[in-house]
Coordinates of N, CA, C and O and ligand atoms in Angstrom, one line a residue:
M564 N -3.5 -6.2 9.3 CA -3.5 -7.1 10.5 C -4.5 -8.2 10.3 O -5.6 -8.0 9.8
I565 N -4.2 -9.4 10.7 CA -5.1 -10.5 10.4 C -5.4 -11.2 11.7 O -4.5 -11.4 12.6
E566 N -6.7 -11.5 11.9 CA -7.1 -12.3 13.1 C -7.1 -13.7 12.6 O -7.9 -14.1 11.7
L567 N -6.2 -14.5 13.2 CA -6.1 -15.9 12.7 C -7.4 -16.7 13.1 O -7.8 -17.6 12.3
E568 N -7.9 -16.5 14.3 CA -9.1 -17.2 14.7 C -10.3 -16.6 14.0 O -10.4 -15.4 13.9
D569 N -11.2 -17.5 13.5 CA -12.4 -17.1 13.0 C -12.3 -16.2 11.8 O -13.1 -15.2 11.7
H570 N -11.4 -16.4 10.9 CA -11.4 -15.5 9.7 C -11.8 -16.3 8.5 O -11.7 -17.5 8.5
D571 N -12.3 -15.6 7.5 CA -12.7 -16.2 6.3 C -11.5 -16.5 5.4 O -11.0 -15.6 4.7
H572 N -11.0 -17.7 5.5 CA -9.7 -18.0 4.9 C -9.8 -18.0 3.4 O -8.8 -17.6 2.7
A573 N -10.9 -18.4 2.8 CA -11.1 -18.4 1.3 C -10.9 -17.0 0.8 O -10.2 -16.8 -0.2
K574 N -11.4 -16.1 1.5 CA -11.4 -14.7 1.2 C -9.9 -14.2 1.3 O -9.4 -13.4 0.4
C575 N -9.3 -14.7 2.3 CA -7.9 -14.4 2.6 C -7.0 -14.8 1.4 O -6.2 -14.0 0.9
V576 N -7.2 -16.0 0.9 CA -6.4 -16.6 -0.2 C -6.7 -15.8 -1.5 O -5.8 -15.4 -2.2
A577 N -8.0 -15.5 -1.7 CA -8.4 -14.8 -2.9 C -7.7 -13.4 -2.9 O -7.2 -12.9 -4.0
R578 N -7.7 -12.8 -1.8 CA -7.2 -11.4 -1.7 C -5.7 -11.4 -2.0 O -5.2 -10.5 -2.7
I579 N -5.0 -12.4 -1.4 CA -3.5 -12.5 -1.6 C -3.2 -12.6 -3.1 O -2.3 -11.9 -3.7
L580 N -3.9 -13.5 -3.8 CA -3.7 -13.8 -5.2 C -4.1 -12.6 -6.1 O -3.3 -12.3 -7.0
T581 N -5.2 -12.0 -5.8 CA -5.6 -10.8 -6.6 C -4.7 -9.7 -6.4 O -4.3 -9.0 -7.4
H582 N -4.2 -9.5 -5.2 CA -3.3 -8.4 -4.9 C -2.0 -8.6 -5.7 O -1.4 -7.7 -6.2
A583 N -1.5 -9.9 -5.7 CA -0.2 -10.2 -6.4 C -0.3 -9.9 -7.8 O 0.6 -9.3 -8.4
E584 N -1.5 -10.3 -8.4 CA -1.7 -10.0 -9.9 C -1.7 -8.5 -10.2 O -1.0 -8.1 -11.1
T585 N -2.4 -7.8 -9.4 CA -2.5 -6.3 -9.6 C -1.1 -5.7 -9.4 O -0.7 -4.8 -10.2
L586 N -0.5 -6.1 -8.4 CA 0.8 -5.5 -8.0 C 1.9 -5.7 -9.1 O 2.6 -4.8 -9.6
C587 N 1.9 -7.0 -9.6 CA 2.9 -7.4 -10.6 C 2.6 -6.6 -11.9 O 3.5 -6.2 -12.6
Q588 N 1.3 -6.5 -12.2 CA 0.9 -5.7 -13.4 C 1.4 -4.3 -13.3 O 2.0 -3.7 -14.3
K589 N 1.1 -3.7 -12.2 CA 1.5 -2.3 -11.9 C 3.0 -2.1 -12.0 O 3.5 -1.1 -12.5
R590 N 3.8 -3.1 -11.6 CA 5.2 -3.0 -11.6 C 5.9 -3.4 -12.9 O 7.1 -3.3 -13.1
G591 N 5.0 -4.0 -13.8 CA 5.6 -4.5 -15.0 C 6.4 -5.7 -14.9 O 7.4 -5.9 -15.7
V592 N 6.2 -6.5 -13.8 CA 6.9 -7.8 -13.7 C 5.9 -8.9 -13.9 O 4.7 -8.8 -13.8
R593 N 6.4 -10.1 -14.3 CA 5.5 -11.2 -14.6 C 5.3 -12.2 -13.5 O 6.3 -12.7 -12.9
L594 N 4.0 -12.3 -13.2 CA 3.7 -13.4 -12.2 C 3.4 -14.6 -13.0 O 2.3 -14.9 -13.5
T595 N 4.5 -15.4 -13.3 CA 4.4 -16.5 -14.1 C 3.6 -17.6 -13.4 O 3.3 -17.5 -12.3
E596 N 3.2 -18.7 -14.2 CA 2.4 -19.8 -13.7 C 3.1 -20.4 -12.5 O 2.5 -20.7 -11.5
Q597 N 4.5 -20.6 -12.6 CA 5.2 -21.2 -11.5 C 5.2 -20.3 -10.2 O 5.0 -20.8 -9.1
R598 N 5.4 -19.0 -10.4 CA 5.4 -18.1 -9.3 C 4.1 -18.1 -8.6 O 4.0 -18.0 -7.4
R599 N 3.0 -18.1 -9.5 CA 1.7 -18.0 -9.0 C 1.4 -19.3 -8.2 O 0.7 -19.2 -7.1
K600 N 1.8 -20.4 -8.7 CA 1.6 -21.7 -8.0 C 2.2 -21.7 -6.6 O 1.6 -22.2 -5.6
V601 N 3.5 -21.2 -6.6 CA 4.2 -21.2 -5.3 C 3.5 -20.3 -4.3 O 3.3 -20.6 -3.1
L602 N 3.0 -19.1 -4.8 CA 2.3 -18.2 -3.9 C 1.0 -18.8 -3.4 O 0.7 -18.6 -2.3
A603 N 0.3 -19.5 -4.3 CA -1.0 -20.1 -4.0 C -0.8 -21.1 -2.9 O -1.6 -21.2 -2.0
I604 N 0.3 -21.9 -3.0 CA 0.6 -22.9 -1.9 C 0.9 -22.2 -0.6 O 0.3 -22.6 0.5
L605 N 1.6 -21.1 -0.6 CA 1.9 -20.4 0.6 C 0.7 -19.7 1.2 O 0.5 -19.7 2.4
A606 N -0.2 -19.2 0.3 CA -1.4 -18.5 0.7 C -2.4 -19.5 1.4 O -3.2 -19.1 2.2
D607 N -2.3 -20.7 1.0 CA -3.2 -21.8 1.4 C -3.2 -22.0 2.9 O -4.1 -22.5 3.5
S608 N -2.0 -21.7 3.6 CA -1.9 -21.9 5.0 C -1.1 -20.8 5.7 O -0.2 -20.3 5.1
H609 N -1.5 -20.5 6.9 CA -0.7 -19.5 7.6 C 0.4 -20.1 8.4 O 1.1 -19.5 9.2
V610 N 0.7 -21.4 8.2 CA 1.8 -22.1 8.8 C 3.0 -21.9 7.8 O 2.9 -22.3 6.6
P611 N 4.1 -21.4 8.2 CA 5.3 -21.2 7.3 C 5.7 -22.6 6.7 O 5.7 -23.6 7.3
A612 N 5.9 -22.5 5.4 CA 6.3 -23.7 4.6 C 7.7 -23.6 4.1 O 8.1 -22.5 3.6
S613 N 8.5 -24.6 4.1 CA 9.9 -24.6 3.6 C 9.8 -24.8 2.1 O 8.8 -25.2 1.5
A614 N 10.9 -24.6 1.4 CA 11.0 -24.8 0.0 C 10.7 -26.3 -0.4 O 10.0 -26.5 -1.4
Y615 N 11.1 -27.2 0.5 CA 10.8 -28.6 0.3 C 9.3 -29.0 0.5 O 8.8 -29.8 -0.2
D616 N 8.7 -28.3 1.5 CA 7.3 -28.5 1.7 C 6.5 -28.1 0.4 O 5.6 -28.8 0.0
I617 N 6.9 -27.0 -0.2 CA 6.3 -26.5 -1.4 C 6.5 -27.4 -2.5 O 5.6 -27.8 -3.3
L618 N 7.8 -27.9 -2.7 CA 8.1 -28.8 -3.7 C 7.2 -30.1 -3.6 O 6.7 -30.6 -4.6
D619 N 7.1 -30.5 -2.4 CA 6.3 -31.7 -2.1 C 4.9 -31.6 -2.6 O 4.3 -32.4 -3.2
K620 N 4.3 -30.4 -2.2 CA 2.9 -30.1 -2.6 C 2.7 -30.0 -4.1 O 1.8 -30.5 -4.6
I621 N 3.7 -29.4 -4.7 CA 3.6 -29.2 -6.2 C 3.7 -30.6 -6.9 O 2.9 -30.9 -7.8
N622 N 4.6 -31.4 -6.4 CA 4.7 -32.8 -6.9 C 3.5 -33.6 -6.7 O 3.1 -34.3 -7.6
R623 N 2.8 -33.4 -5.6 CA 1.6 -34.1 -5.3 C 0.4 -33.7 -6.1 O -0.5 -34.4 -6.3
Q624 N 0.6 -32.4 -6.6 CA -0.5 -31.9 -7.5 C -0.2 -32.4 -8.9 O -1.0 -32.0 -9.9
G625 N 0.8 -33.2 -9.1 CA 1.1 -33.8 -10.4 C 2.0 -32.9 -11.3 O 2.2 -33.2 -12.5
N626 N 2.6 -31.9 -10.7 CA 3.5 -31.0 -11.5 C 4.9 -31.3 -11.1 O 5.2 -31.6 -9.9
K627 N 5.8 -31.4 -12.0 CA 7.2 -31.7 -11.7 C 7.9 -30.3 -11.8 O 8.0 -29.7 -12.9
L628 N 8.5 -29.9 -10.7 CA 9.3 -28.7 -10.7 C 10.7 -29.0 -10.0 O 10.7 -29.7 -9.0
A629 N 11.7 -28.4 -10.5 CA 13.1 -28.6 -9.9 C 13.2 -27.7 -8.7 O 12.6 -26.6 -8.7
P630 N 13.9 -28.1 -7.7 CA 14.1 -27.3 -6.5 C 14.5 -25.9 -6.8 O 14.1 -24.9 -6.3
V631 N 15.4 -25.8 -7.8 CA 16.0 -24.5 -8.2 C 14.8 -23.5 -8.7 O 14.9 -22.3 -8.4
S632 N 13.8 -24.1 -9.4 CA 12.7 -23.3 -9.8 C 11.9 -22.7 -8.6 O 11.4 -21.6 -8.7
I633 N 11.8 -23.6 -7.6 CA 11.1 -23.2 -6.4 C 11.8 -22.0 -5.7 O 11.3 -21.0 -5.4
Y634 N 13.2 -22.2 -5.6 CA 14.0 -21.1 -5.0 C 13.9 -19.8 -5.8 O 13.8 -18.7 -5.2
R635 N 13.9 -19.9 -7.1 CA 13.8 -18.7 -7.9 C 12.5 -18.0 -7.7 O 12.4 -16.8 -7.6
A636 N 11.4 -18.8 -7.7 CA 10.1 -18.3 -7.4 C 10.0 -17.6 -6.1 O 9.4 -16.5 -5.9
L637 N 10.6 -18.3 -5.1 CA 10.6 -17.7 -3.7 C 11.4 -16.4 -3.7 O 11.0 -15.4 -3.0
D638 N 12.5 -16.3 -4.4 CA 13.3 -15.1 -4.4 C 12.5 -14.0 -5.1 O 12.5 -12.8 -4.6
F639 N 11.8 -14.3 -6.2 CA 11.0 -13.3 -6.8 C 9.9 -12.8 -5.9 O 9.7 -11.5 -5.7
L640 N 9.2 -13.7 -5.3 CA 8.0 -13.3 -4.4 C 8.5 -12.5 -3.2 O 7.8 -11.6 -2.8
T641 N 9.7 -12.9 -2.7 CA 10.2 -12.1 -1.5 C 10.6 -10.7 -2.0 O 10.3 -9.7 -1.3
A642 N 11.3 -10.6 -3.1 CA 11.7 -9.3 -3.6 C 10.5 -8.4 -3.9 O 10.6 -7.2 -3.7
Q643 N 9.4 -9.0 -4.3 CA 8.2 -8.2 -4.5 C 7.4 -7.9 -3.3 O 6.4 -7.2 -3.3
G644 N 7.9 -8.4 -2.2 CA 7.2 -8.2 -0.9 C 5.9 -9.0 -0.8 O 5.0 -8.6 0.1
L645 N 5.7 -10.0 -1.6 CA 4.5 -10.8 -1.5 C 4.5 -11.9 -0.5 O 3.5 -12.5 -0.1
I646 N 5.7 -12.3 -0.1 CA 5.9 -13.3 0.9 C 7.0 -12.9 1.8 O 7.8 -12.0 1.5
H647 N 7.1 -13.5 3.0 CA 8.1 -13.2 4.0 C 8.8 -14.5 4.4 O 8.2 -15.5 4.5
R648 N 10.1 -14.3 4.6 CA 10.9 -15.5 5.1 C 10.8 -15.5 6.7 O 11.1 -14.4 7.3
I649 N 10.5 -16.6 7.3 CA 10.5 -16.7 8.7 C 11.7 -17.5 9.1 O 11.7 -18.7 9.0
E650 N 12.7 -16.8 9.6 CA 14.0 -17.5 9.9 C 13.9 -18.6 10.9 O 14.4 -19.7 10.7
S651 N 13.2 -18.3 12.0 CA 13.1 -19.3 13.1 C 12.4 -20.6 12.7 O 12.5 -21.6 13.4
R652 N 11.5 -20.5 11.7 CA 10.8 -21.7 11.2 C 11.3 -22.2 9.9 O 10.8 -23.2 9.4
N653 N 12.4 -21.6 9.5 CA 13.0 -22.0 8.2 C 12.0 -22.2 7.1 O 12.0 -23.1 6.3
G654 N 11.1 -21.2 7.0 CA 10.0 -21.3 6.0 C 9.6 -19.9 5.5 O 10.2 -18.9 5.9
Y655 N 8.5 -19.9 4.7 CA 8.0 -18.7 4.1 C 6.5 -18.7 4.4 O 5.8 -19.7 4.4
V656 N 5.9 -17.4 4.4 CA 4.5 -17.3 4.5 C 4.1 -16.2 3.5 O 4.9 -15.3 3.2
A657 N 2.9 -16.3 3.0 CA 2.4 -15.2 2.1 C 2.1 -14.0 3.0 O 1.7 -14.1 4.1
C658 N 2.4 -12.8 2.4 CA 2.2 -11.6 3.2 C 0.6 -11.4 3.3 O -0.1 -11.4 2.3
T659 N 0.2 -11.2 4.5 CA -1.2 -11.0 4.7 C -1.5 -9.5 5.2 O -2.6 -9.2 5.6
H660 N -0.5 -8.7 5.0 CA -0.7 -7.3 5.4 C -1.8 -6.7 4.6 O -1.9 -7.0 3.4
A661 N -2.7 -5.9 5.2 CA -3.8 -5.3 4.5 C -3.4 -4.3 3.5 O -3.3 -3.1 3.8
H662 N -3.1 -4.8 2.3 CA -2.5 -3.9 1.3 C -3.4 -2.8 0.7 O -2.9 -1.9 0.1
E663 N -4.7 -3.0 0.9 CA -5.6 -2.0 0.3 C -5.7 -0.8 1.2 O -6.2 0.2 0.8
S664 N -5.1 -0.9 2.4 CA -5.1 0.2 3.3 C -4.1 1.3 2.9 O -3.1 1.0 2.2
N665 N -4.2 2.5 3.4 CA -3.3 3.6 3.1 C -1.9 3.4 3.6 O -1.0 3.9 3.0
E666 N -1.8 2.6 4.6 CA -0.4 2.4 5.2 C 0.6 1.8 4.2 O 1.8 2.0 4.4
C667 N 0.1 1.2 3.2 CA 1.0 0.6 2.2 C 1.5 1.7 1.2 O 2.5 1.5 0.6
G668 N 0.7 2.8 1.1 CA 1.1 3.9 0.3 C 1.3 3.5 -1.2 O 0.5 2.6 -1.7
E669 N 2.3 4.0 -1.8 CA 2.5 3.8 -3.2 C 3.0 2.4 -3.5 O 2.7 1.9 -4.6
T670 N 3.8 1.9 -2.6 CA 4.5 0.6 -2.9 C 3.6 -0.6 -3.1 O 3.8 -1.5 -3.8
G671 N 2.5 -0.6 -2.3 CA 1.5 -1.7 -2.4 C 2.0 -3.0 -1.8 O 1.4 -4.0 -1.9
S672 N 3.1 -3.0 -1.1 CA 3.5 -4.2 -0.4 C 4.3 -3.7 0.8 O 4.5 -2.5 1.0
C673 N 4.7 -4.6 1.7 CA 5.4 -4.3 2.9 C 6.6 -3.5 2.6 O 7.5 -3.9 1.9
D674 N 6.7 -2.2 3.1 CA 7.8 -1.4 2.9 C 9.1 -2.0 3.6 O 9.0 -2.3 4.7
P675 N 10.1 -2.3 2.8 CA 11.3 -2.9 3.3 C 11.9 -2.2 4.5 O 12.7 -2.8 5.3
E676 N 11.6 -0.9 4.6 CA 12.2 -0.1 5.7 C 11.4 -0.3 7.0 O 11.8 0.1 8.1
N677 N 10.2 -0.8 6.9 CA 9.3 -0.9 8.0 C 9.4 -2.3 8.7 O 9.6 -3.3 8.1
V678 N 9.2 -2.2 10.0 CA 9.3 -3.5 10.8 C 8.0 -4.3 10.7 O 6.9 -3.7 10.7
T679 N 8.2 -5.6 10.4 CA 7.1 -6.5 10.4 C 7.2 -7.4 11.6 O 8.3 -8.0 11.9
V680 N 6.1 -7.6 12.3 CA 6.1 -8.5 13.5 C 5.4 -9.7 13.2 O 4.2 -9.7 12.6
F681 N 6.0 -10.9 13.5 CA 5.3 -12.2 13.3 C 5.1 -12.8 14.7 O 6.0 -13.0 15.5
L682 N 3.8 -13.1 15.0 CA 3.5 -13.9 16.2 C 3.4 -15.3 15.8 O 2.5 -15.7 15.0
L683 N 4.3 -16.2 16.3 CA 4.4 -17.5 15.8 C 3.9 -18.5 16.9 O 4.5 -18.5 18.0
C684 N 2.9 -19.3 16.6 CA 2.4 -20.2 17.6 C 3.2 -21.5 17.6 O 3.3 -22.1 16.5
D685 N 3.6 -21.9 18.7 CA 4.4 -23.1 18.9 C 3.5 -24.4 18.8 O 4.0 -25.5 18.5
Q686 N 2.2 -24.2 19.0 CA 1.4 -25.4 18.9 C 0.8 -25.7 17.5 O 1.0 -26.8 17.0
C687 N 0.1 -24.7 17.0 CA -0.5 -25.0 15.6 C 0.4 -24.5 14.5 O 0.2 -24.8 13.4
G688 N 1.5 -23.8 14.8 CA 2.5 -23.4 13.9 C 2.1 -22.1 13.0 O 2.9 -21.7 12.2
Q689 N 0.9 -21.6 13.3 CA 0.5 -20.4 12.5 C 1.3 -19.2 12.8 O 1.7 -18.9 13.9
A690 N 1.4 -18.4 11.7 CA 2.2 -17.1 11.8 C 1.2 -16.0 11.6 O 0.6 -15.9 10.5
G691 N 1.1 -15.1 12.5 CA 0.2 -13.9 12.3 C 1.1 -12.7 12.1 O 2.1 -12.4 12.8
E692 N 0.8 -11.9 11.0 CA 1.6 -10.8 10.6 C 1.0 -9.5 11.1 O -0.2 -9.2 11.0
F693 N 1.8 -8.6 11.7 CA 1.4 -7.4 12.3 C 2.3 -6.2 12.0 O 3.5 -6.4 11.8
H694 N 1.7 -5.0 11.9 CA 2.6 -3.8 11.8 C 2.1 -2.9 12.9 O 1.0 -2.8 13.2
S695 N 3.1 -2.3 13.5 CA 2.8 -1.4 14.6 C 3.5 -0.1 14.5 O 4.7 0.0 14.4
E696 N 2.7 1.0 14.4 CA 3.3 2.3 14.3 C 4.1 2.7 15.5 O 5.2 3.3 15.4
A697 N 3.6 2.3 16.7 CA 4.4 2.6 17.9 C 5.7 1.9 17.9 O 6.8 2.5 18.3
L698 N 5.7 0.6 17.5 CA 7.0 -0.1 17.5 C 7.9 0.5 16.4 O 9.1 0.5 16.6
Q699 N 7.3 0.9 15.3 CA 8.1 1.5 14.2 C 8.8 2.7 14.7 O 10.0 2.9 14.4
G700 N 8.0 3.5 15.4 CA 8.6 4.8 15.9 C 9.8 4.5 16.8 O 10.8 5.2 16.8
L701 N 9.6 3.5 17.7 CA 10.7 3.1 18.6 C 11.9 2.6 17.9 O 13.1 3.0 18.2
L702 N 11.7 1.8 16.9 CA 12.8 1.3 16.1 C 13.5 2.4 15.3 O 14.8 2.4 15.3
D703 N 12.7 3.3 14.7 CA 13.3 4.4 14.0 C 14.2 5.3 14.9 O 15.3 5.7 14.5
K704 N 13.8 5.4 16.2 CA 14.5 6.2 17.1 C 15.8 5.6 17.5 O 16.9 6.2 17.5
I705 N 15.8 4.2 17.7 CA 17.0 3.5 18.0 C 18.0 3.5 16.9 O 19.1 3.8 17.0
A706 N 17.4 3.3 15.7 CA 18.2 3.3 14.4 C 18.9 4.7 14.2 O 20.1 4.7 13.9
A707 N 18.1 5.7 14.5 CA 18.7 7.1 14.3 C 19.8 7.4 15.3 O 20.8 7.9 14.9
T708 N 19.6 6.9 16.6 CA 20.6 7.1 17.6 C 21.9 6.4 17.3 O 23.0 6.9 17.4
E709 N 21.7 5.2 16.8 CA 22.9 4.3 16.5 C 23.4 4.5 15.0 O 24.3 3.9 14.6
R710 N 22.7 5.4 14.3 CA 23.0 5.6 12.9 C 23.1 4.3 12.2 O 24.0 3.9 11.5
F711 N 22.0 3.5 12.4 CA 21.9 2.2 11.8 C 20.8 2.1 10.8 O 19.7 2.7 11.0
R712 N 21.0 1.6 9.6 CA 20.0 1.4 8.6 C 19.5 0.0 8.6 O 20.2 -0.9 8.2
A713 N 18.2 -0.2 9.1 CA 17.6 -1.5 9.2 C 17.2 -2.0 7.8 O 16.8 -1.2 6.9
N714 N 17.4 -3.2 7.5 CA 17.1 -3.8 6.2 C 16.0 -4.8 6.4 O 16.2 -5.9 6.9
A715 N 14.8 -4.5 6.0 CA 13.6 -5.3 6.1 C 13.5 -6.0 7.4 O 13.5 -7.2 7.5
P716 N 13.5 -5.3 8.5 CA 13.5 -5.9 9.8 C 12.2 -6.7 10.1 O 11.1 -6.3 9.8
I717 N 12.4 -7.9 10.5 CA 11.3 -8.8 10.9 C 11.5 -9.3 12.3 O 12.6 -9.7 12.7
L718 N 10.5 -9.1 13.1 CA 10.6 -9.5 14.5 C 9.8 -10.8 14.7 O 8.6 -10.8 14.4
E719 N 10.4 -11.9 15.1 CA 9.7 -13.1 15.2 C 9.5 -13.4 16.7 O 10.5 -13.6 17.4
I720 N 8.3 -13.6 17.1 CA 8.0 -13.8 18.5 C 7.2 -15.1 18.6 O 6.1 -15.3 18.0
S721 N 7.8 -16.1 19.3 CA 7.1 -17.4 19.5 C 6.3 -17.4 20.7 O 6.6 -16.7 21.7
G722 N 5.2 -18.2 20.7 CA 4.3 -18.3 21.9 C 3.1 -19.2 21.6 O 3.2 -20.1 20.7
T723 N 2.0 -18.9 22.2 CA 0.8 -19.7 22.0 C -0.3 -18.7 21.5 O -0.6 -17.7 22.2
C724 N -1.0 -19.0 20.4 CA -2.0 -18.2 19.8 C -3.3 -18.3 20.7 O -3.4 -19.2 21.5
A725 N -4.2 -17.3 20.5 CA -5.4 -17.3 21.3 C -6.2 -18.6 21.1 O -6.7 -19.2 22.1
Q726 N -6.3 -19.1 19.9 CA -7.0 -20.3 19.6 C -6.5 -21.5 20.4 O -7.2 -22.3 20.9
C727 N -5.2 -21.6 20.4 CA -4.5 -22.8 21.0 C -4.6 -22.6 22.6 O -4.7 -23.6 23.3
Q728 N -4.6 -21.4 23.1 CA -4.8 -21.2 24.5 C -6.2 -21.7 24.9 O -6.4 -22.3 25.9
D729 N -7.2 -21.3 24.1 CA -8.6 -21.7 24.4 C -8.8 -23.2 24.3 O -9.6 -23.8 25.1
S730 N -8.1 -23.9 23.4 CA -8.3 -25.3 23.3 C -7.3 -26.1 24.1 O -7.3 -27.4 23.9
S731 N -6.5 -25.5 24.9 CA -5.5 -26.2 25.6 C -6.0 -27.2 26.7 O -5.3 -28.1 27.0
I732 N -7.3 -27.0 27.1 CA -7.8 -27.9 28.1 C -8.1 -29.2 27.5 O -7.9 -30.3 28.1
E733 N -8.6 -29.2 26.3 CA -8.9 -30.4 25.5 C -8.1 -30.4 24.2 O -8.6 -30.0 23.2
P734 N -6.9 -30.9 24.2 CA -6.1 -30.9 23.0 C -6.7 -31.7 21.9 O -7.4 -32.7 22.1
L735 N -6.5 -31.2 20.6 CA -7.0 -31.8 19.4 C -6.7 -33.2 19.3 O -7.4 -34.1 18.8
E736 N -5.4 -33.6 19.7 CA -4.9 -34.9 19.5 C -5.8 -36.0 20.2 O -5.9 -37.1 19.8
A737 N -6.4 -35.5 21.3 CA -7.2 -36.4 22.1 C -8.4 -36.9 21.3 O -8.8 -38.1 21.4
H738 N -8.9 -36.1 20.4 CA -10.0 -36.5 19.5 C -9.6 -37.4 18.4 O -10.3 -38.3 18.0
E739 N -8.3 -37.2 18.0 CA -7.8 -38.0 16.8 C -7.5 -39.4 17.3 O -7.5 -40.3 16.5
A740 N -7.1 -39.5 18.5 CA -6.6 -40.8 19.0 C -7.7 -41.8 19.1 O -8.9 -41.5 19.2
Ligands
ZN1729 ZN1 -6.4 -16.9 6.1
ZN1730 ZN1 3.8 -8.4 4.8
ZN1731 ZN1 -1.9 -21.8 17.7

């Protein structure tokens, strides 16, 4: 679980990248330079980025990459559970799930059978990732009753984050104007 307000983001980015390296090594898959670059761009912000946002950033860094390479990298990172696709924002975020904790078990990334909850802020655009045992239990119960097998369920909830609620009296744009 990640607290978006007041967190050490540099530590957050470092943790995501270190975890990706360890995990890929453990699984015997290659975190190529391209894949790492795409992950680093996603890790840089908690606001979901589209494939074209990523392409744009890579080009501005002076690297030329074809859109198809971005999509391939995104497919790889999604398959490894290192990033998540946020349908309602048409973008991707790096997984910030606390992977060093026991709840990840052997897999070391978000279990595709477990529900991931995203709290999406309509104002700053940030996505907070959460896992809830209570919610998981409820979903398992519903799935069992319906004999339904959920495939990487993601719950996307939009609203206003704590930070934006606190600053709503004096919006940021007022300072910029
Ligand atoms: Zn962060
Ligand atoms: Zn995750
Ligand atoms: Zn916000």
